[in-house]
CSV table of C-alpha atoms and ligand atoms in Angstrom, one decimal:
chain,number,residue,atom,x,y,z
A,26,MET,CA,14.3,29.3,36.0
A,27,ASN,CA,12.9,32.4,35.4
A,28,SER,CA,12.3,33.7,31.2
A,29,THR,CA,13.0,37.3,30.9
A,30,ALA,CA,10.0,37.6,28.1
A,31,VAL,CA,7.2,39.1,29.2
A,32,LYS,CA,4.6,37.3,30.3
A,33,SER,CA,1.4,38.4,27.9
A,34,ALA,CA,-0.8,36.4,25.8
A,35,PHE,CA,2.1,33.9,26.1
A,36,ASP,CA,3.1,32.4,29.5
A,37,VAL,CA,5.8,30.5,29.7
A,38,GLU,CA,5.8,29.6,33.3
A,39,GLU,CA,2.6,28.2,32.7
A,40,ILE,CA,3.7,26.4,30.3
A,41,ARG,CA,6.8,25.1,32.0
A,42,ALA,CA,4.8,23.8,35.3
A,43,GLN,CA,3.2,21.3,33.1
A,44,PHE,CA,6.4,19.7,32.3
A,45,PRO,CA,7.0,17.8,35.1
A,46,ILE,CA,10.7,16.8,33.5
A,47,LEU,CA,12.0,20.5,33.8
A,48,LYS,CA,11.9,20.2,37.6
A,49,GLU,CA,14.9,17.4,37.3
A,50,LEU,CA,18.3,18.1,38.3
A,51,VAL,CA,21.2,17.0,36.2
A,52,HIS,CA,24.5,16.9,37.5
A,53,GLY,CA,23.1,18.7,40.4
A,54,LYS,CA,21.8,21.8,37.8
A,55,PRO,CA,18.5,22.7,36.5
A,56,LEU,CA,18.1,20.7,33.2
A,57,VAL,CA,18.3,23.1,30.7
A,58,TYR,CA,16.4,21.0,27.6
A,59,PHE,CA,17.7,22.5,23.8
A,60,ASP,CA,17.3,18.7,22.6
A,61,ASN,CA,13.6,19.3,21.2
A,62,ALA,CA,14.3,18.3,17.7
A,63,ALA,CA,15.6,14.9,18.5
A,64,THR,CA,12.3,14.8,21.0
A,65,SER,CA,10.7,17.2,22.8
A,66,GLN,CA,9.1,16.6,26.4
A,67,LYS,CA,5.8,15.9,27.0
A,68,PRO,CA,3.4,17.7,29.2
A,69,ARG,CA,1.6,15.8,32.2
A,70,ARG,CA,-1.4,15.4,30.2
A,71,VAL,CA,0.1,13.8,27.8
A,72,ILE,CA,1.9,11.0,30.3
A,73,LYS,CA,-1.2,10.6,32.1
A,74,ALA,CA,-3.7,9.9,28.9
A,75,GLU,CA,-1.3,6.9,27.9
A,76,SER,CA,-0.9,5.6,31.6
A,77,SER,CA,-4.4,6.0,31.9
A,78,TYR,CA,-5.3,3.8,28.8
A,79,TYR,CA,-3.0,1.0,30.6
A,80,ALA,CA,-4.8,1.4,33.9
A,81,THR,CA,-8.1,1.8,32.7
A,82,ILE,CA,-8.8,0.7,29.3
A,83,ASN,CA,-5.9,-1.8,27.7
A,84,ALA,CA,-7.6,-4.1,24.6
A,85,ASN,CA,-7.2,-4.2,21.5
A,86,VAL,CA,-8.8,-2.2,18.7
A,87,HIS,CA,-11.3,-3.4,16.6
A,88,ARG,CA,-11.4,-7.0,17.4
A,89,GLY,CA,-14.0,-7.3,20.2
A,90,VAL,CA,-17.2,-6.6,21.1
A,91,HIS,CA,-16.5,-6.2,24.9
A,92,THR,CA,-16.9,-2.8,26.5
A,93,LEU,CA,-12.7,-2.1,27.0
A,94,SER,CA,-12.3,-2.7,23.5
A,95,THR,CA,-15.0,-0.9,22.1
A,96,LYS,CA,-13.6,2.0,24.4
A,97,ALA,CA,-10.3,1.6,23.0
A,98,THR,CA,-11.1,2.0,19.6
A,99,GLU,CA,-13.2,4.8,20.1
A,100,ALA,CA,-10.1,6.4,21.2
A,101,GLN,CA,-7.9,5.3,18.9
A,102,GLU,CA,-10.1,6.6,16.5
A,103,ALA,CA,-10.7,10.2,18.2
A,104,ALA,CA,-7.0,10.8,17.8
A,105,ARG,CA,-7.3,9.9,14.4
A,106,GLU,CA,-9.7,12.8,13.6
A,107,THR,CA,-8.0,15.2,15.7
A,108,ILE,CA,-4.9,15.1,13.8
A,109,ARG,CA,-7.2,15.2,10.7
A,110,GLN,CA,-8.5,18.4,12.0
A,111,HIS,CA,-5.0,19.6,13.2
A,112,ILE,CA,-3.6,18.6,9.7
A,113,ASN,CA,-6.5,20.1,8.1
A,114,ALA,CA,-6.9,16.1,6.0
A,115,LYS,CA,-10.0,15.9,3.9
A,116,HIS,CA,-10.8,12.7,5.5
A,117,ALA,CA,-9.7,10.7,8.8
A,118,HIS,CA,-9.0,7.5,6.6
A,119,GLU,CA,-5.9,9.5,5.1
A,120,VAL,CA,-4.5,9.5,8.5
A,121,ILE,CA,-2.4,6.1,8.8
A,122,PHE,CA,-0.8,5.6,12.3
A,123,THR,CA,2.8,4.6,12.0
A,124,SER,CA,5.6,4.1,14.5
A,125,GLY,CA,7.3,7.5,13.6
A,126,THR,CA,8.3,9.6,10.3
A,127,THR,CA,11.0,6.7,9.6
A,128,ALA,CA,8.3,4.2,9.0
A,129,SER,CA,6.1,6.8,7.6
A,130,ILE,CA,9.3,7.5,4.5
A,131,ASN,CA,9.9,3.5,4.5
A,132,LEU,CA,5.7,2.5,4.1
A,133,ALA,CA,5.1,5.6,1.3
A,134,ALA,CA,8.9,4.9,-0.8
A,135,ASN,CA,8.0,1.0,-1.2
A,136,SER,CA,4.7,1.3,-1.9
A,137,LEU,CA,5.2,3.9,-4.3
A,138,GLY,CA,8.3,2.2,-5.3
A,139,GLN,CA,6.1,-0.9,-6.6
A,140,LEU,CA,3.3,1.3,-7.8
A,141,LEU,CA,5.2,3.6,-10.5
A,142,LEU,CA,8.8,3.0,-10.5
A,143,LYS,CA,10.6,1.4,-13.3
A,144,LYS,CA,14.6,1.9,-14.5
A,145,GLY,CA,15.8,5.3,-15.2
A,146,ASP,CA,12.9,7.0,-13.3
A,147,GLU,CA,14.4,9.7,-10.9
A,148,ILE,CA,12.9,10.5,-7.4
A,149,LEU,CA,14.2,14.0,-6.4
A,150,VAL,CA,15.0,15.0,-2.3
A,151,SER,CA,17.1,18.0,-1.2
A,152,GLY,CA,20.8,18.4,0.0
A,153,MET,CA,19.8,19.2,3.5
A,154,GLU,CA,17.5,15.6,4.0
A,155,HIS,CA,17.5,13.7,7.3
A,156,HIS,CA,18.8,10.1,6.6
A,157,ALA,CA,15.6,9.1,6.8
A,158,ASN,CA,14.4,10.9,4.1
A,159,ILE,CA,16.9,9.5,2.0
A,160,VAL,CA,17.9,6.1,2.6
A,161,PRO,CA,14.0,4.8,1.8
A,162,TRP,CA,14.5,6.2,-1.5
A,163,GLN,CA,17.8,4.9,-2.3
A,164,LEU,CA,16.6,1.0,-1.0
A,165,VAL,CA,13.9,1.4,-3.7
A,166,CYS,CA,16.2,2.9,-6.3
A,167,GLU,CA,18.7,-0.4,-5.9
A,168,ARG,CA,15.6,-2.0,-6.0
A,169,TYR,CA,13.8,-0.5,-9.1
A,170,GLY,CA,17.2,1.1,-11.3
A,171,ALA,CA,15.8,4.4,-10.5
A,172,VAL,CA,18.2,7.3,-9.8
A,173,LEU,CA,18.5,9.8,-6.9
A,174,LYS,CA,18.9,13.2,-7.6
A,175,VAL,CA,19.1,15.9,-5.4
A,176,ILE,CA,18.5,19.5,-5.3
A,177,PRO,CA,21.6,21.9,-4.1
A,178,ILE,CA,21.6,24.1,-1.3
A,179,THR,CA,22.4,27.7,-1.4
A,180,ASP,CA,25.4,28.4,1.5
A,181,SER,CA,22.8,30.0,3.8
A,182,GLY,CA,21.4,26.5,4.0
A,183,GLU,CA,18.2,27.1,1.5
A,184,ILE,CA,16.9,26.1,-1.4
A,185,GLU,CA,16.5,28.8,-4.1
A,186,PRO,CA,16.0,27.2,-7.8
A,187,GLN,CA,16.9,30.4,-8.5
A,188,ARG,CA,20.5,30.4,-7.1
A,189,CYS,CA,21.3,26.9,-7.0
A,190,GLU,CA,24.4,25.9,-8.8
A,191,GLY,CA,23.3,24.0,-11.9
A,192,ALA,CA,19.5,25.0,-11.6
A,193,LYS,CA,19.6,27.9,-14.2
A,194,GLY,CA,17.0,30.6,-12.7
A,195,ASN,CA,13.9,28.1,-12.6
A,196,ALA,CA,12.2,25.2,-11.1
A,197,GLU,CA,12.0,23.8,-14.4
A,198,GLU,CA,15.9,23.1,-14.1
A,199,LEU,CA,14.9,20.7,-11.3
A,200,PHE,CA,12.5,18.3,-12.8
A,201,SER,CA,13.4,16.4,-15.7
A,202,ASP,CA,10.5,14.8,-17.3
A,203,ARG,CA,11.9,11.2,-15.8
A,204,THR,CA,11.3,12.7,-12.1
A,205,ARG,CA,8.4,10.3,-10.6
A,206,ILE,CA,8.9,11.9,-6.7
A,207,LEU,CA,9.5,14.8,-4.9
A,208,ALA,CA,10.6,14.1,-1.4
A,209,ILE,CA,11.7,16.8,0.8
A,210,SER,CA,11.8,18.1,4.7
A,211,HIS,CA,9.2,20.8,5.4
A,212,VAL,CA,12.0,22.1,7.8
A,213,SER,CA,15.4,20.7,8.4
A,214,ASN,CA,16.2,19.4,11.7
A,215,THR,CA,20.2,20.6,11.5
A,216,LEU,CA,19.9,24.3,9.8
A,217,GLY,CA,16.2,25.0,10.9
A,218,THR,CA,15.3,26.0,7.2
A,219,ILE,CA,11.9,26.4,6.5
A,220,ASN,CA,11.7,25.2,3.0
A,221,PRO,CA,9.3,27.0,0.2
A,222,VAL,CA,7.3,23.7,0.4
A,223,LYS,CA,4.4,24.8,-1.1
A,224,GLU,CA,5.8,26.5,-4.2
A,225,LEU,CA,7.9,22.9,-4.8
A,226,ILE,CA,4.7,21.2,-4.6
A,227,ALA,CA,3.3,23.4,-7.2
A,228,GLU,CA,6.1,23.0,-9.7
A,229,ALA,CA,5.9,18.9,-8.7
A,230,LYS,CA,2.0,19.1,-9.4
A,231,LYS,CA,1.5,20.6,-12.9
A,232,ARG,CA,4.1,17.9,-14.0
A,233,GLY,CA,2.3,15.2,-12.3
A,234,ILE,CA,5.1,14.4,-9.9
A,235,ILE,CA,4.1,12.6,-6.3
A,236,THR,CA,4.7,14.9,-3.5
A,237,LEU,CA,6.1,13.5,-0.1
A,238,ILE,CA,6.7,16.0,2.7
A,239,ASP,CA,8.9,15.4,5.7
A,240,GLY,CA,7.2,16.9,8.1
A,241,ALA,CA,9.3,16.1,11.2
A,242,GLN,CA,10.1,19.2,12.1
A,243,ALA,CA,7.2,21.3,11.3
A,244,ILE,CA,4.6,19.8,12.9
A,245,ALA,CA,5.6,21.3,16.6
A,246,HIS,CA,6.4,24.6,15.0
A,247,LEU,CA,4.2,25.8,11.9
A,248,PRO,CA,0.9,25.5,11.4
A,249,VAL,CA,0.4,22.4,8.6
A,250,ASP,CA,-2.7,22.4,6.6
A,251,VAL,CA,-2.6,19.7,3.6
A,252,GLN,CA,-5.0,20.8,1.7
A,253,ASP,CA,-3.3,24.2,1.2
A,254,LEU,CA,-0.1,22.4,0.4
A,255,GLY,CA,-1.4,20.4,-1.8
A,256,CYS,CA,0.9,17.5,-1.1
A,257,ASP,CA,0.4,13.9,-1.5
A,258,LEU,CA,2.1,12.8,1.3
A,259,TYR,CA,2.9,14.2,4.8
A,260,ALA,CA,4.7,12.3,7.5
A,261,PHE,CA,5.4,13.7,11.1
A,262,SER,CA,6.7,11.9,14.6
A,263,GLY,CA,4.4,12.1,18.0
A,264,HIS,CA,7.6,12.2,19.8
A,265,LYS,CA,9.0,15.9,18.0
A,266,CYS,CA,5.6,17.3,18.9
A,267,TYR,CA,5.3,16.5,22.8
A,268,GLY,CA,3.6,12.9,22.2
A,269,PRO,CA,5.1,9.6,23.0
A,270,THR,CA,8.0,7.9,21.2
A,271,GLY,CA,7.0,4.9,19.1
A,272,ILE,CA,4.2,7.0,17.2
A,273,GLY,CA,3.7,8.7,13.6
A,274,VAL,CA,1.8,9.5,10.9
A,275,LEU,CA,1.5,9.2,7.2
A,276,TYR,CA,-0.8,11.4,5.8
A,277,GLY,CA,-1.9,10.4,2.3
A,278,ARG,CA,-4.3,11.8,-0.3
A,279,GLU,CA,-7.8,9.4,-0.1
A,280,GLU,CA,-6.8,9.1,-4.4
A,281,LEU,CA,-3.1,8.3,-3.7
A,282,LEU,CA,-3.8,5.9,-1.0
A,283,GLU,CA,-6.1,4.1,-3.0
A,284,ARG,CA,-3.9,3.1,-5.9
A,285,MET,CA,-1.2,2.0,-3.0
A,286,PRO,CA,-0.5,-1.0,-2.5
A,287,PRO,CA,0.0,-2.4,0.7
A,288,TRP,CA,3.2,-2.6,2.5
A,289,GLN,CA,3.3,-5.0,5.4
A,290,GLY,CA,0.8,-8.0,5.7
A,291,GLY,CA,-0.6,-9.3,8.5
A,292,GLY,CA,-3.6,-9.1,10.9
A,293,GLU,CA,-5.8,-5.6,10.8
A,294,MET,CA,-5.4,-4.8,6.7
A,295,ILE,CA,-7.1,-7.3,5.6
A,296,ASP,CA,-10.3,-8.1,4.1
A,297,GLN,CA,-10.7,-11.8,3.2
A,298,VAL,CA,-7.6,-14.0,3.1
A,299,THR,CA,-7.5,-17.5,1.7
A,300,PHE,CA,-4.4,-19.6,0.9
A,301,GLU,CA,-5.3,-18.5,-3.1
A,302,LYS,CA,-5.9,-14.7,-2.6
A,303,THR,CA,-5.9,-11.8,0.2
A,304,THR,CA,-8.3,-8.9,-0.4
A,305,TYR,CA,-7.5,-5.8,1.4
A,306,ALA,CA,-9.4,-3.8,3.9
A,307,LYS,CA,-10.3,-0.3,3.3
A,308,LEU,CA,-8.3,3.3,4.1
A,309,PRO,CA,-6.7,3.7,6.8
A,310,PHE,CA,-6.4,-0.2,7.8
A,311,LYS,CA,-5.0,-1.4,4.3
A,312,PHE,CA,-1.5,0.4,5.4
A,313,GLU,CA,-1.7,-0.6,9.5
A,314,ALA,CA,-0.7,-3.8,9.8
A,315,GLY,CA,-0.4,-5.7,13.5
A,316,THR,CA,-1.8,-4.4,16.7
A,317,PRO,CA,-1.2,-0.5,16.7
A,318,HIS,CA,1.0,1.5,19.4
A,319,ILE,CA,-2.6,1.7,21.0
A,320,ALA,CA,-1.2,4.2,23.9
A,321,GLY,CA,1.1,6.7,22.0
A,322,ILE,CA,-1.9,6.9,19.6
A,323,ILE,CA,-4.3,8.3,22.4
A,324,GLY,CA,-0.8,9.8,23.7
A,325,LEU,CA,-0.5,11.4,20.8
A,326,GLY,CA,-4.1,12.4,20.2
A,327,GLU,CA,-3.2,14.4,23.1
A,328,ALA,CA,-0.4,16.0,22.6
A,329,ILE,CA,-2.2,17.8,19.5
A,330,ARG,CA,-5.4,18.7,22.1
A,331,TRP,CA,-2.8,20.4,24.3
A,332,MET,CA,-0.7,22.0,21.7
A,333,GLN,CA,-4.6,23.1,20.0
A,334,ASP,CA,-5.1,25.0,23.3
A,335,TYR,CA,-2.9,27.8,23.0
A,336,ASP,CA,-2.1,30.4,20.6
A,337,LEU,CA,0.0,28.3,18.2
A,338,SER,CA,0.9,31.6,16.9
A,339,ALA,CA,2.2,33.2,20.0
A,340,MET,CA,4.2,29.6,20.8
A,341,ALA,CA,5.8,30.2,17.3
A,342,LYS,CA,6.6,34.0,17.6
A,343,HIS,CA,8.1,32.4,21.4
A,344,GLU,CA,10.5,30.3,19.9
A,345,LEU,CA,11.2,33.0,17.5
A,346,ASP,CA,12.2,35.4,20.1
A,347,LEU,CA,15.1,32.7,21.5
A,348,LEU,CA,16.6,31.7,18.1
A,349,GLU,CA,16.7,35.8,17.4
A,350,HIS,CA,18.6,35.9,21.1
A,351,ALA,CA,20.8,33.1,20.8
A,352,THR,CA,21.9,34.0,17.7
A,353,THR,CA,23.0,37.8,18.3
A,354,GLN,CA,24.6,36.4,22.2
A,355,LEU,CA,26.6,33.3,20.1
A,356,LEU,CA,27.7,35.3,17.2
A,357,VAL,CA,30.1,37.8,20.3
A,358,ILE,CA,31.8,34.5,20.6
A,359,ASP,CA,35.4,34.5,18.6
A,360,GLY,CA,35.4,32.1,15.9
A,361,LEU,CA,31.6,30.5,16.7
A,362,ARG,CA,29.9,29.6,13.3
A,363,ILE,CA,26.2,29.7,12.7
A,364,ILE,CA,25.6,26.7,10.2
A,365,GLY,CA,22.1,27.5,8.6
A,366,THR,CA,21.8,31.2,8.4
A,367,ALA,CA,18.1,31.0,6.3
A,368,LYS,CA,16.0,33.9,6.1
A,369,GLU,CA,13.1,31.8,7.1
A,370,LYS,CA,14.3,29.4,10.1
A,371,VAL,CA,12.8,27.9,13.6
A,372,GLY,CA,14.4,27.5,16.7
A,373,VAL,CA,16.7,25.7,15.7
A,374,ILE,CA,20.6,26.7,15.7
A,375,SER,CA,23.5,25.0,14.6
A,376,PHE,CA,27.2,26.0,15.0
A,377,VAL,CA,30.4,25.2,15.2
A,378,ILE,CA,33.7,26.5,16.9
A,379,ASP,CA,36.4,27.6,14.7
A,380,GLY,CA,39.9,29.1,16.1
A,381,PRO,CA,40.1,32.4,17.0
A,382,SER,CA,40.9,35.5,15.2
A,383,THR,CA,43.7,36.0,17.0
A,384,GLY,CA,45.0,32.9,15.5
A,385,SER,CA,46.3,31.7,19.3
A,386,GLY,CA,44.0,28.9,20.4
A,387,HIS,CA,42.2,26.2,17.9
A,388,ALA,CA,38.8,24.9,17.0
A,389,ILE,CA,36.4,23.1,19.2
A,390,HIS,CA,34.8,19.9,18.8
A,391,HIS,CA,31.4,19.8,19.2
A,392,TYR,CA,31.2,16.6,21.4
A,393,ASP,CA,33.7,18.1,24.0
A,394,LEU,CA,31.3,21.2,23.9
A,395,GLY,CA,28.3,19.3,24.5
A,396,THR,CA,30.3,17.5,26.9
A,397,LEU,CA,30.9,20.4,29.2
A,398,LEU,CA,27.2,21.7,28.6
A,399,ASP,CA,25.8,18.6,29.5
A,400,GLN,CA,28.2,18.9,33.4
A,401,GLN,CA,26.1,22.2,33.4
A,402,GLY,CA,22.9,20.6,32.7
A,403,ILE,CA,22.4,21.7,29.3
A,404,ALA,CA,21.2,19.2,26.9
A,405,VAL,CA,22.0,20.3,23.2
A,406,ARG,CA,22.7,17.7,20.4
A,407,THR,CA,26.5,17.2,18.5
A,408,GLY,CA,27.1,14.8,15.3
A,409,HIS,CA,25.8,15.2,12.2
A,410,HIS,CA,22.1,15.2,13.2
A,411,CYS,CA,21.7,12.2,10.7
A,412,THR,CA,22.3,14.7,7.7
A,413,GLN,CA,25.8,13.7,7.0
A,414,PRO,CA,25.2,14.8,3.2
A,415,LEU,CA,24.8,18.4,4.7
A,416,MET,CA,28.0,18.1,6.8
A,417,GLU,CA,29.8,17.5,3.8
A,418,ARG,CA,28.2,20.7,1.7
A,419,PHE,CA,29.1,22.3,4.6
A,420,GLY,CA,32.7,21.0,5.3
A,421,VAL,CA,32.0,20.1,8.4
A,422,SER,CA,32.3,16.9,10.7
A,423,GLY,CA,29.4,17.8,13.0
A,424,THR,CA,27.7,20.4,14.8
A,425,THR,CA,26.6,21.5,18.1
A,426,ARG,CA,22.4,22.1,18.1
A,427,ALA,CA,19.9,24.0,20.3
A,428,SER,CA,16.7,23.4,19.2
A,429,PHE,CA,13.9,25.0,21.3
A,430,ALA,CA,10.3,24.4,22.6
A,431,CYS,CA,7.4,26.2,23.4
A,432,PHE,CA,8.5,25.8,27.3
A,433,ASN,CA,12.5,27.1,26.8
A,434,THR,CA,13.0,30.6,28.0
A,435,ILE,CA,15.5,33.8,27.6
A,436,ALA,CA,17.2,33.0,31.0
A,437,GLU,CA,17.7,29.3,29.8
A,438,VAL,CA,19.4,30.7,26.6
A,439,ASP,CA,21.3,32.7,28.5
A,440,ALA,CA,23.2,29.7,30.7
A,441,MET,CA,23.8,27.8,27.6
A,442,VAL,CA,25.8,31.1,26.6
A,443,ALA,CA,27.6,31.4,29.4
A,444,GLY,CA,28.0,27.8,29.4
A,445,VAL,CA,29.8,28.2,25.8
A,446,LYS,CA,32.2,31.1,26.9
A,447,LYS,CA,32.9,28.8,29.8
A,448,ALA,CA,33.9,26.2,27.6
A,449,VAL,CA,35.6,27.8,25.2
A,450,LYS,CA,38.1,29.5,28.0
A,451,MET,CA,38.9,25.6,29.5
A,452,LEU,CA,39.0,24.0,26.0
A,453,ARG,CA,41.1,26.8,23.4
B,623,PLP,C1,13.7,16.2,9.2
B,623,PLP,C2,13.7,14.6,9.7
B,623,PLP,N1,13.1,13.6,9.3
B,623,PLP,C3,12.9,12.5,10.2
B,623,PLP,C4,13.3,12.0,11.1
B,623,PLP,C5,13.2,10.5,11.5
B,623,PLP,O1,12.1,10.6,12.7
B,623,PLP,P1,12.1,9.5,13.6
B,623,PLP,O2,13.2,8.8,14.5
B,623,PLP,O3,10.9,9.7,14.5
B,623,PLP,O4,11.1,8.3,12.7
B,623,PLP,C6,13.8,13.3,12.1
B,623,PLP,C7,14.1,13.1,13.2
B,623,PLP,O5,15.3,13.7,13.8
B,623,PLP,C8,14.0,14.8,11.5
B,623,PLP,O6,14.5,15.1,12.2
């Protein structure tokens, strides 16, 4: 596939050449991969870093004096330092490795629940959260008698306190004197909306509320500076930012992490164990029970270094060009409606296809559309995208979602638009 975009500072073909999977055929057609919000593809460097750990180092970390164990420990801690620097955390020990965003939020919810939740306390989330940033809080709410509150969102899929129904004009209305935790996504996986998290964190901070940002969809597309954001906790997954699956991060502000109790117990997270009492290891190990996903950590470090080799703002601009092109081209299709039209978005486009304006013909189910696109080698996601309450808010059972990465091209967008048009003709 050739991009029609001008090769300037950002050379999409040079980037594409680094992703072996892009040479694969699906149903005999060149793969067009637009499911990056679910999991992004991996550049060769990341695949190699992970496999060469197994081929040349494979040993457990922090537990041996032998050479391979030392090498594994050094590689793991180098990755931690890369991530610290990438998100501008103050200390490397504020970077905790988990198995992904879901595990990071579960760790935070369970530990914070034990630390501070009392009956009647409130946890505030938004109406566009992924189930991973809803259900863990519901579980702790049940345990401690706390209440989950939801920030409503506008028809465009934005959090605008001044326009939200029920929030009469300012952030005062969002928070109550029982709010203890604000847990909100940086970017919506379904709508692509970039939330005004910095402003919300500032408001929460004034009231002594702990803030957790679900950064699963931000980390590959936006600069993330946890000190500038001012958040207490920030969660993300490796596999959504060109890294391996099964590895993620929970960043936490040192002072808060020191106060939070461990969630899981086992090896590595202890200082001294007796049958009477156990004392815990220092940060970050207090929160890293058991053998970590060492190869995944090394792969994630390499993915971040790979991204850092590029001008990240040029990558983001490229993805926004794809979004703009897709939006304009898709809206030409009669009955096509975009769900999520925020002013500030990343390269995610969710849509439904209603019946045509002429009245003859009917709506097209996202599942049928996704299946027909797949036959043309085009991978999109269909369904509720783990945001069922958001689907209910928009009165739809699901959407078709295309989510772009830096290796996608305008020509691929054109292929998808042609595929959608073809499917509409067949199905109406
Ligand atoms: C916004 C958001 N939060 C959390 C998650 C969960 O991430 P993981 O499955 O990697 O734990 C996702 C995954 O799609 C997501 O998009």
